[in-house]
Structure formats: C-alpha cells, structure tokens
Amino acid sequence: MDLSFFVVQLLSGLTMATFLFLIASGLTLIFGVGKVFNFAHGSFFMLGAYAGYQLSSVWGQSFWLSLVAGGIFAGVLGMLAEFLFLRRIYGRADEGGFQILLTYSFILIIDDLVKLVWGTEYKSLAKPAVLQGAFSFSGIVIPRYNVAVILIGLAVVVAAWWFLNRTRAGRIARASALDREMLAVLGVNVPMTMTLVFGIATALAGMTGVLAAPLRSVTPGAGIEVIIDSLIVVVLGGLGNFWGAWLAALLLGEVNSFAVVFVPKWATLFSYLVMALTLLFKPEGLFAPRKVRRV
C-alpha cells in the first residue's frame, strides 16, 4: 500500500465521516436537548438536496445560494413539524413510541411528496466551478471539493463548540437537556427553545444534503440510507453526546473507506458489526461520559 493510495482512502473516509457527522450532530442535538428520537431526520437531508437541485440545476442559481436555501427550507419544515405535531405528544407516558411512529410517518409522507413534485428519476447537482478539479502533490491527487467538505465539517465543529459553550442560547439549550421544568420557572420559553433547536438541526441536515448531492445522486429514499448510518454514529458516540458523534463518524468513515478496498464483498457489514460489538460490550456508547459512582 503506497502513500498515494493511503492518502486517497483517508481523504475519502474523512469526506464520508464529515457527511455522517453533519447529519448525526443534528440528530444528537435534538435528542440531547429534547430527548426526541427524530427517525425522519434523513428526510430533511433529502429535502435539502432536492431544494438545492431545484435552485441550482433547474433555476440556474449559484451553488452557494442553493446551499443556504436548502438549509433554510429544511429548517423551516423541521420547525413546522415540531410545532404542529411533535409538541402535542411531549410528556406522555408512551412518548417514545409515539415519536417513532410519528417521525416514521413523516418519512412516508415526505418520500411520496418528493416523488409527486420531482418524480422518481435520479437527479444530479454540479460542483461549484471554483471547487472543480483537484490538487496534486508528489503524484497524489486530492479533489478540491472533498477538501472543501472536510473544512466545512471542521468549521461546524468549532462553531458548535462556540455556540454551546460561549453563548447564552447555547447554555439555555444545554440547561433544557437537564431540567426543562426549572428552566421554565426561570422564565425561559422552553417550547420555543425546542422549536428553534429542531429548526437548527434540520437546517444542518438540509445543508448537508446539498453538500452531498454533487458526490451522490439525489433520489427518493435517500433519507432512509443516510439515517441508518447516522443512527449507527449516534449509538457509537453515545446518545446525545455531540463530541462522541464526531469521533464515531471519523471511526465509521475510515472503517468503511478501507473496507470497500480490502473486503468489498463484506464492506456493507462493517458498520453493523461495529455497532453490534459496541452494543454488546459498551451499550452506553464508546465515547459516553463515565458515570460517577456515589458512595
């Protein structure tokens, strides 16, 4: 295995890991703040991809405008879904079961609406002109777009850390994950906080859909594909653990990237194998914080 091959596979794994993290971070944020299991999170990824396709490939707008608009489109729809439907089941004794059924129904509805509006044919989205082509160093060819995706992922990590730790809104979001009742007593509008968190998370999924579209086709059912891998990332990192999701995405992305080369017939099984072993030996997640034992 020469250096060129290793670098290419490493970059491919990092690109995959970035997409997984951007989707899983929104899923983790929703669960960490509101304890909501949004099974339809991948559908908002798909909606963002289709919005980007419509703006860029059909209406001829710039890729960057499509990226922002795709995120806004998915975020607004996510806020409406939380406000109109999910908010009605908060606090029920069987809330978890209702969340799964309700969000799964979102998947079916959104998939059918996408087929009605855009059809069932595969769509494509071109890379922005400035990111076409590749860098070349000592015979190693590195696609510009992949590098841009990885840098965007790193920027999101830094921005998320700053938001959660350095802003009042971030501290409120973290506090709502611990005690929503006490936060409400202190005068914070907890329902609005939940809606905004849901909107931010789904907007992030929508932007990721636009980012991923030039490297993969835009098609109905894409939400199911990405939500499975994203759920594996969330399980590996520990439910609600933002930094765990980041590390788990890196692990899963690199495992899949090298597995495709060395054991292509079994590559699709590695994600499930890693998750199964994690659930067997550390069900709380590989990167979940240790519980303090009280004496």
Tab-separated table of C-alpha atoms in Angstrom:
chain	number	residue	atom	x	y	z
A	1	MET	CA	0.000	0.000	0.000
A	2	ASP	CA	1.774	3.158	-1.197
A	3	LEU	CA	1.394	6.636	0.236
A	4	SER	CA	-0.799	7.883	-2.612
A	5	PHE	CA	-3.338	5.095	-2.112
A	6	PHE	CA	-3.380	5.633	1.662
A	7	VAL	CA	-3.945	9.390	1.351
A	8	VAL	CA	-6.765	8.960	-1.183
A	9	GLN	CA	-8.571	6.424	1.006
A	10	LEU	CA	-8.000	8.518	4.110
A	11	LEU	CA	-9.480	11.559	2.371
A	12	SER	CA	-12.443	9.518	1.147
A	13	GLY	CA	-13.062	8.309	4.694
A	14	LEU	CA	-12.831	11.851	6.067
A	15	THR	CA	-15.336	13.069	3.478
A	16	MET	CA	-17.784	10.311	4.385
A	17	ALA	CA	-17.189	10.991	8.068
A	18	THR	CA	-17.964	14.688	7.557
A	19	PHE	CA	-21.323	13.933	5.970
A	20	LEU	CA	-22.159	11.430	8.709
A	21	PHE	CA	-21.179	13.867	11.436
A	22	LEU	CA	-23.122	16.798	9.994
A	23	ILE	CA	-26.272	14.668	9.881
A	24	ALA	CA	-25.675	12.867	13.176
A	25	SER	CA	-24.837	16.093	15.030
A	26	GLY	CA	-28.314	17.441	14.316
A	27	LEU	CA	-29.837	14.142	15.386
A	28	THR	CA	-27.724	14.220	18.545
A	29	LEU	CA	-28.659	17.833	19.264
A	30	ILE	CA	-32.383	17.051	19.063
A	31	PHE	CA	-32.047	14.027	21.304
A	32	GLY	CA	-29.654	15.707	23.729
A	33	VAL	CA	-31.836	18.780	24.241
A	34	GLY	CA	-35.338	17.424	23.881
A	35	LYS	CA	-34.974	13.637	24.210
A	36	VAL	CA	-36.735	13.404	20.844
A	37	PHE	CA	-35.851	10.482	18.594
A	38	ASN	CA	-36.323	12.018	15.132
A	39	PHE	CA	-36.409	8.996	12.859
A	40	ALA	CA	-37.270	11.309	9.926
A	41	HIS	CA	-34.055	13.325	10.199
A	42	GLY	CA	-32.750	11.780	6.980
A	43	SER	CA	-35.839	13.016	5.143
A	44	PHE	CA	-34.828	16.612	5.862
A	45	PHE	CA	-31.415	15.771	4.397
A	46	MET	CA	-33.240	14.622	1.258
A	47	LEU	CA	-35.449	17.746	1.157
A	48	GLY	CA	-32.372	19.966	1.319
A	49	ALA	CA	-30.786	18.042	-1.554
A	50	TYR	CA	-33.888	18.442	-3.720
A	51	ALA	CA	-34.166	22.142	-2.879
A	52	GLY	CA	-30.525	22.582	-3.897
A	53	TYR	CA	-31.147	20.681	-7.125
A	54	GLN	CA	-34.185	22.832	-7.937
A	55	LEU	CA	-32.353	26.095	-7.365
A	56	SER	CA	-29.023	25.192	-8.947
A	57	SER	CA	-29.758	22.684	-11.715
A	58	VAL	CA	-33.272	23.806	-12.727
A	59	TRP	CA	-33.352	27.534	-11.992
A	60	GLY	CA	-29.649	28.189	-12.617
A	61	GLN	CA	-28.826	29.805	-9.262
A	62	SER	CA	-25.379	29.587	-7.684
A	63	PHE	CA	-24.365	26.545	-5.667
A	64	TRP	CA	-23.734	28.637	-2.555
A	65	LEU	CA	-27.185	30.201	-2.685
A	66	SER	CA	-28.616	26.703	-3.096
A	67	LEU	CA	-26.629	25.545	-0.062
A	68	VAL	CA	-28.067	28.262	2.166
A	69	ALA	CA	-31.584	27.994	0.738
A	70	GLY	CA	-31.605	24.211	1.109
A	71	GLY	CA	-30.753	24.559	4.783
A	72	ILE	CA	-33.403	27.224	5.358
A	73	PHE	CA	-36.025	25.160	3.504
A	74	ALA	CA	-35.348	22.048	5.593
A	75	GLY	CA	-35.086	24.072	8.813
A	76	VAL	CA	-38.447	25.804	8.346
A	77	LEU	CA	-40.160	22.497	7.576
A	78	GLY	CA	-38.485	20.941	10.616
A	79	MET	CA	-39.764	23.722	12.870
A	80	LEU	CA	-43.271	23.293	11.486
A	81	ALA	CA	-43.118	19.535	12.088
A	82	GLU	CA	-42.080	20.082	15.703
A	83	PHE	CA	-44.583	22.873	16.347
A	84	LEU	CA	-47.606	21.270	14.712
A	85	PHE	CA	-47.086	17.601	15.558
A	86	LEU	CA	-44.288	16.598	17.939
A	87	ARG	CA	-45.146	19.237	20.531
A	88	ARG	CA	-48.533	17.583	21.016
A	89	ILE	CA	-47.024	14.343	22.353
A	90	TYR	CA	-44.439	15.742	24.784
A	91	GLY	CA	-44.866	14.482	28.328
A	92	ARG	CA	-46.973	11.426	27.534
A	93	ALA	CA	-46.168	8.198	29.300
A	94	ASP	CA	-45.766	6.451	25.930
A	95	GLU	CA	-43.994	9.415	24.301
A	96	GLY	CA	-41.118	7.335	22.901
A	97	GLY	CA	-43.397	5.031	20.942
A	98	PHE	CA	-45.411	7.950	19.594
A	99	GLN	CA	-42.198	9.700	18.495
A	100	ILE	CA	-41.072	6.704	16.466
A	101	LEU	CA	-44.486	6.206	14.843
A	102	LEU	CA	-44.963	9.911	14.120
A	103	THR	CA	-41.494	10.536	12.691
A	104	TYR	CA	-41.676	7.339	10.641
A	105	SER	CA	-44.937	8.594	9.157
A	106	PHE	CA	-43.033	11.770	8.192
A	107	ILE	CA	-40.664	9.577	6.147
A	108	LEU	CA	-43.514	8.011	4.183
A	109	ILE	CA	-45.271	11.332	3.593
A	110	ILE	CA	-42.133	13.229	2.577
A	111	ASP	CA	-40.981	10.452	0.227
A	112	ASP	CA	-44.333	10.459	-1.571
A	113	LEU	CA	-44.394	14.260	-1.797
A	114	VAL	CA	-40.883	14.253	-3.286
A	115	LYS	CA	-41.954	11.699	-5.908
A	116	LEU	CA	-45.032	13.802	-6.680
A	117	VAL	CA	-43.044	17.018	-7.148
A	118	TRP	CA	-39.744	15.816	-8.654
A	119	GLY	CA	-40.574	12.318	-9.919
A	120	THR	CA	-38.647	9.117	-9.309
A	121	GLU	CA	-35.716	9.756	-11.658
A	122	TYR	CA	-32.226	10.272	-10.307
A	123	LYS	CA	-31.167	13.934	-10.143
A	124	SER	CA	-27.692	15.440	-10.086
A	125	LEU	CA	-26.136	18.638	-8.814
A	126	ALA	CA	-22.914	20.060	-10.252
A	127	LYS	CA	-19.991	21.107	-8.079
A	128	PRO	CA	-19.291	24.841	-7.919
A	129	ALA	CA	-16.796	25.905	-10.575
A	130	VAL	CA	-14.212	27.045	-8.044
A	131	LEU	CA	-14.115	23.598	-6.440
A	132	GLN	CA	-13.899	21.517	-9.603
A	133	GLY	CA	-10.641	19.766	-10.377
A	134	ALA	CA	-8.014	18.580	-7.916
A	135	PHE	CA	-4.799	19.467	-6.136
A	136	SER	CA	-1.717	17.434	-6.990
A	137	PHE	CA	1.220	16.911	-4.643
A	138	SER	CA	4.022	14.477	-5.474
A	139	GLY	CA	1.699	12.345	-7.578
A	140	ILE	CA	-1.100	12.431	-5.009
A	141	VAL	CA	-4.365	13.743	-6.480
A	142	ILE	CA	-6.759	15.332	-3.987
A	143	PRO	CA	-10.180	16.550	-5.221
A	144	ARG	CA	-10.828	20.156	-4.243
A	145	TYR	CA	-14.450	19.545	-3.405
A	146	ASN	CA	-13.591	16.830	-0.874
A	147	VAL	CA	-11.157	19.164	0.851
A	148	ALA	CA	-13.834	21.878	0.992
A	149	VAL	CA	-16.355	19.457	2.529
A	150	ILE	CA	-13.874	18.423	5.230
A	151	LEU	CA	-13.046	22.062	6.035
A	152	ILE	CA	-16.746	22.887	6.280
A	153	GLY	CA	-17.171	19.989	8.720
A	154	LEU	CA	-14.314	21.276	10.877
A	155	ALA	CA	-15.840	24.757	10.814
A	156	VAL	CA	-19.146	23.311	12.046
A	157	VAL	CA	-17.356	21.546	14.913
A	158	VAL	CA	-15.702	24.798	16.011
A	159	ALA	CA	-18.927	26.796	15.575
A	160	ALA	CA	-20.919	24.232	17.558
A	161	TRP	CA	-18.402	24.295	20.406
A	162	TRP	CA	-18.512	28.091	20.476
A	163	PHE	CA	-22.317	28.180	20.348
A	164	LEU	CA	-22.875	25.588	23.073
A	165	ASN	CA	-20.217	26.898	25.436
A	166	ARG	CA	-19.850	30.628	24.785
A	167	THR	CA	-23.359	31.910	24.066
A	168	ARG	CA	-26.428	32.370	26.227
A	169	ALA	CA	-28.575	30.462	23.743
A	170	GLY	CA	-26.186	27.531	23.889
A	171	ARG	CA	-26.222	27.474	27.676
A	172	ILE	CA	-30.033	27.544	27.615
A	173	ALA	CA	-30.050	24.625	25.183
A	174	ARG	CA	-27.751	22.617	27.453
A	175	ALA	CA	-29.801	23.525	30.507
A	176	SER	CA	-33.023	22.390	28.840
A	177	ALA	CA	-31.467	18.970	28.416
A	178	LEU	CA	-31.029	18.735	32.194
A	179	ASP	CA	-34.205	20.248	33.647
A	180	ARG	CA	-36.843	21.813	31.400
A	181	GLU	CA	-39.232	22.452	34.308
A	182	MET	CA	-36.694	24.513	36.260
A	183	LEU	CA	-35.773	26.418	33.109
A	184	ALA	CA	-39.432	27.300	32.558
A	185	VAL	CA	-39.707	28.540	36.153
A	186	LEU	CA	-36.772	30.863	35.460
A	187	GLY	CA	-38.767	32.472	32.649
A	188	VAL	CA	-37.278	30.754	29.597
A	189	ASN	CA	-39.698	29.909	26.787
A	190	VAL	CA	-38.885	26.187	26.671
A	191	PRO	CA	-41.318	25.270	23.830
A	192	MET	CA	-39.782	27.958	21.624
A	193	THR	CA	-36.311	26.710	22.533
A	194	MET	CA	-37.288	23.207	21.442
A	195	THR	CA	-38.676	24.506	18.138
A	196	LEU	CA	-35.525	26.518	17.408
A	197	VAL	CA	-33.268	23.557	18.247
A	198	PHE	CA	-35.318	21.370	15.924
A	199	GLY	CA	-35.042	24.002	13.193
A	200	ILE	CA	-31.261	24.345	13.566
A	201	ALA	CA	-30.777	20.575	13.491
A	202	THR	CA	-32.941	20.015	10.419
A	203	ALA	CA	-31.385	23.010	8.658
A	204	LEU	CA	-27.990	21.410	9.210
A	205	ALA	CA	-29.333	18.187	7.671
A	206	GLY	CA	-30.687	20.126	4.681
A	207	MET	CA	-27.366	21.881	4.058
A	208	THR	CA	-25.605	18.522	4.277
A	209	GLY	CA	-27.975	17.197	1.625
A	210	VAL	CA	-26.892	19.963	-0.742
A	211	LEU	CA	-23.210	19.371	0.063
A	212	ALA	CA	-23.522	15.638	-0.569
A	213	ALA	CA	-25.535	15.984	-3.805
A	214	PRO	CA	-22.516	16.557	-6.138
A	215	LEU	CA	-20.930	13.321	-4.866
A	216	ARG	CA	-24.051	11.174	-4.847
A	217	SER	CA	-27.299	11.179	-6.785
A	218	VAL	CA	-30.423	12.888	-5.475
A	219	THR	CA	-33.213	10.347	-5.315
A	220	PRO	CA	-36.323	9.481	-3.273
A	221	GLY	CA	-35.434	7.165	-0.437
A	222	ALA	CA	-32.055	8.831	0.156
A	223	GLY	CA	-33.236	9.802	3.626
A	224	ILE	CA	-33.530	6.163	4.701
A	225	GLU	CA	-29.999	5.412	3.516
A	226	VAL	CA	-28.355	8.210	5.462
A	227	ILE	CA	-30.440	7.864	8.626
A	228	ILE	CA	-29.268	4.278	9.154
A	229	ASP	CA	-25.577	5.200	9.099
A	230	SER	CA	-26.310	8.324	11.154
A	231	LEU	CA	-28.072	6.273	13.824
A	232	ILE	CA	-25.050	3.978	13.979
A	233	VAL	CA	-22.882	7.046	14.563
A	234	VAL	CA	-25.199	8.273	17.331
A	235	VAL	CA	-25.157	4.845	19.018
A	236	LEU	CA	-21.374	4.591	18.773
A	237	GLY	CA	-20.856	8.073	20.164
A	238	GLY	CA	-23.421	7.766	22.937
A	239	LEU	CA	-26.971	9.112	22.716
A	240	GLY	CA	-26.946	12.890	22.992
A	241	ASN	CA	-23.114	13.116	23.013
A	242	PHE	CA	-22.105	15.725	20.412
A	243	TRP	CA	-18.358	15.118	20.553
A	244	GLY	CA	-18.944	11.377	20.662
A	245	ALA	CA	-20.845	11.691	17.370
A	246	TRP	CA	-17.862	13.464	15.827
A	247	LEU	CA	-15.374	10.788	16.880
A	248	ALA	CA	-17.755	7.980	15.934
A	249	ALA	CA	-18.260	9.495	12.465
A	250	LEU	CA	-14.489	9.586	11.945
A	251	LEU	CA	-14.195	5.958	13.035
A	252	LEU	CA	-17.051	4.735	10.860
A	253	GLY	CA	-15.999	6.785	7.829
A	254	GLU	CA	-12.460	5.408	7.829
A	255	VAL	CA	-13.572	1.838	8.515
A	256	ASN	CA	-15.959	1.928	5.558
A	257	SER	CA	-13.426	3.613	3.281
A	258	PHE	CA	-10.742	0.960	3.743
A	259	ALA	CA	-13.214	-1.928	3.967
A	260	VAL	CA	-14.502	-1.133	0.471
A	261	VAL	CA	-10.973	-1.654	-0.866
A	262	PHE	CA	-9.804	-4.674	1.095
A	263	VAL	CA	-13.051	-6.631	1.570
A	264	PRO	CA	-15.549	-5.167	-0.928
A	265	LYS	CA	-17.997	-8.078	-0.646
A	266	TRP	CA	-18.318	-7.537	3.101
A	267	ALA	CA	-17.899	-3.764	3.264
A	268	THR	CA	-21.550	-3.011	3.989
A	269	LEU	CA	-21.474	-5.297	7.022
A	270	PHE	CA	-18.695	-3.471	8.843
A	271	SER	CA	-20.885	-0.603	10.056
A	272	TYR	CA	-23.356	-3.031	11.585
A	273	LEU	CA	-20.557	-5.160	13.013
A	274	VAL	CA	-19.010	-2.180	14.777
A	275	MET	CA	-22.421	-1.163	16.158
A	276	ALA	CA	-23.231	-4.698	17.303
A	277	LEU	CA	-19.928	-5.025	19.156
A	278	THR	CA	-20.461	-1.622	20.762
A	279	LEU	CA	-23.961	-2.534	21.953
A	280	LEU	CA	-22.634	-5.824	23.281
A	281	PHE	CA	-19.659	-4.529	25.272
A	282	LYS	CA	-20.470	-0.842	25.876
A	283	PRO	CA	-24.185	-0.159	25.286
A	284	GLU	CA	-23.936	3.440	26.529
A	285	GLY	CA	-21.632	4.262	23.584
A	286	LEU	CA	-17.875	4.303	23.052
A	287	PHE	CA	-17.487	7.971	23.941
A	288	ALA	CA	-20.234	8.412	26.516
A	289	PRO	CA	-19.031	10.056	29.744
A	290	ARG	CA	-18.390	7.759	32.648
A	291	LYS	CA	-20.963	7.719	35.356
A	292	VAL	CA	-19.777	8.823	38.745
A	293	ARG	CA	-20.323	6.207	41.401
A	294	ARG	CA	-21.855	7.518	44.612
A	295	VAL	CA	-20.923	6.041	47.952
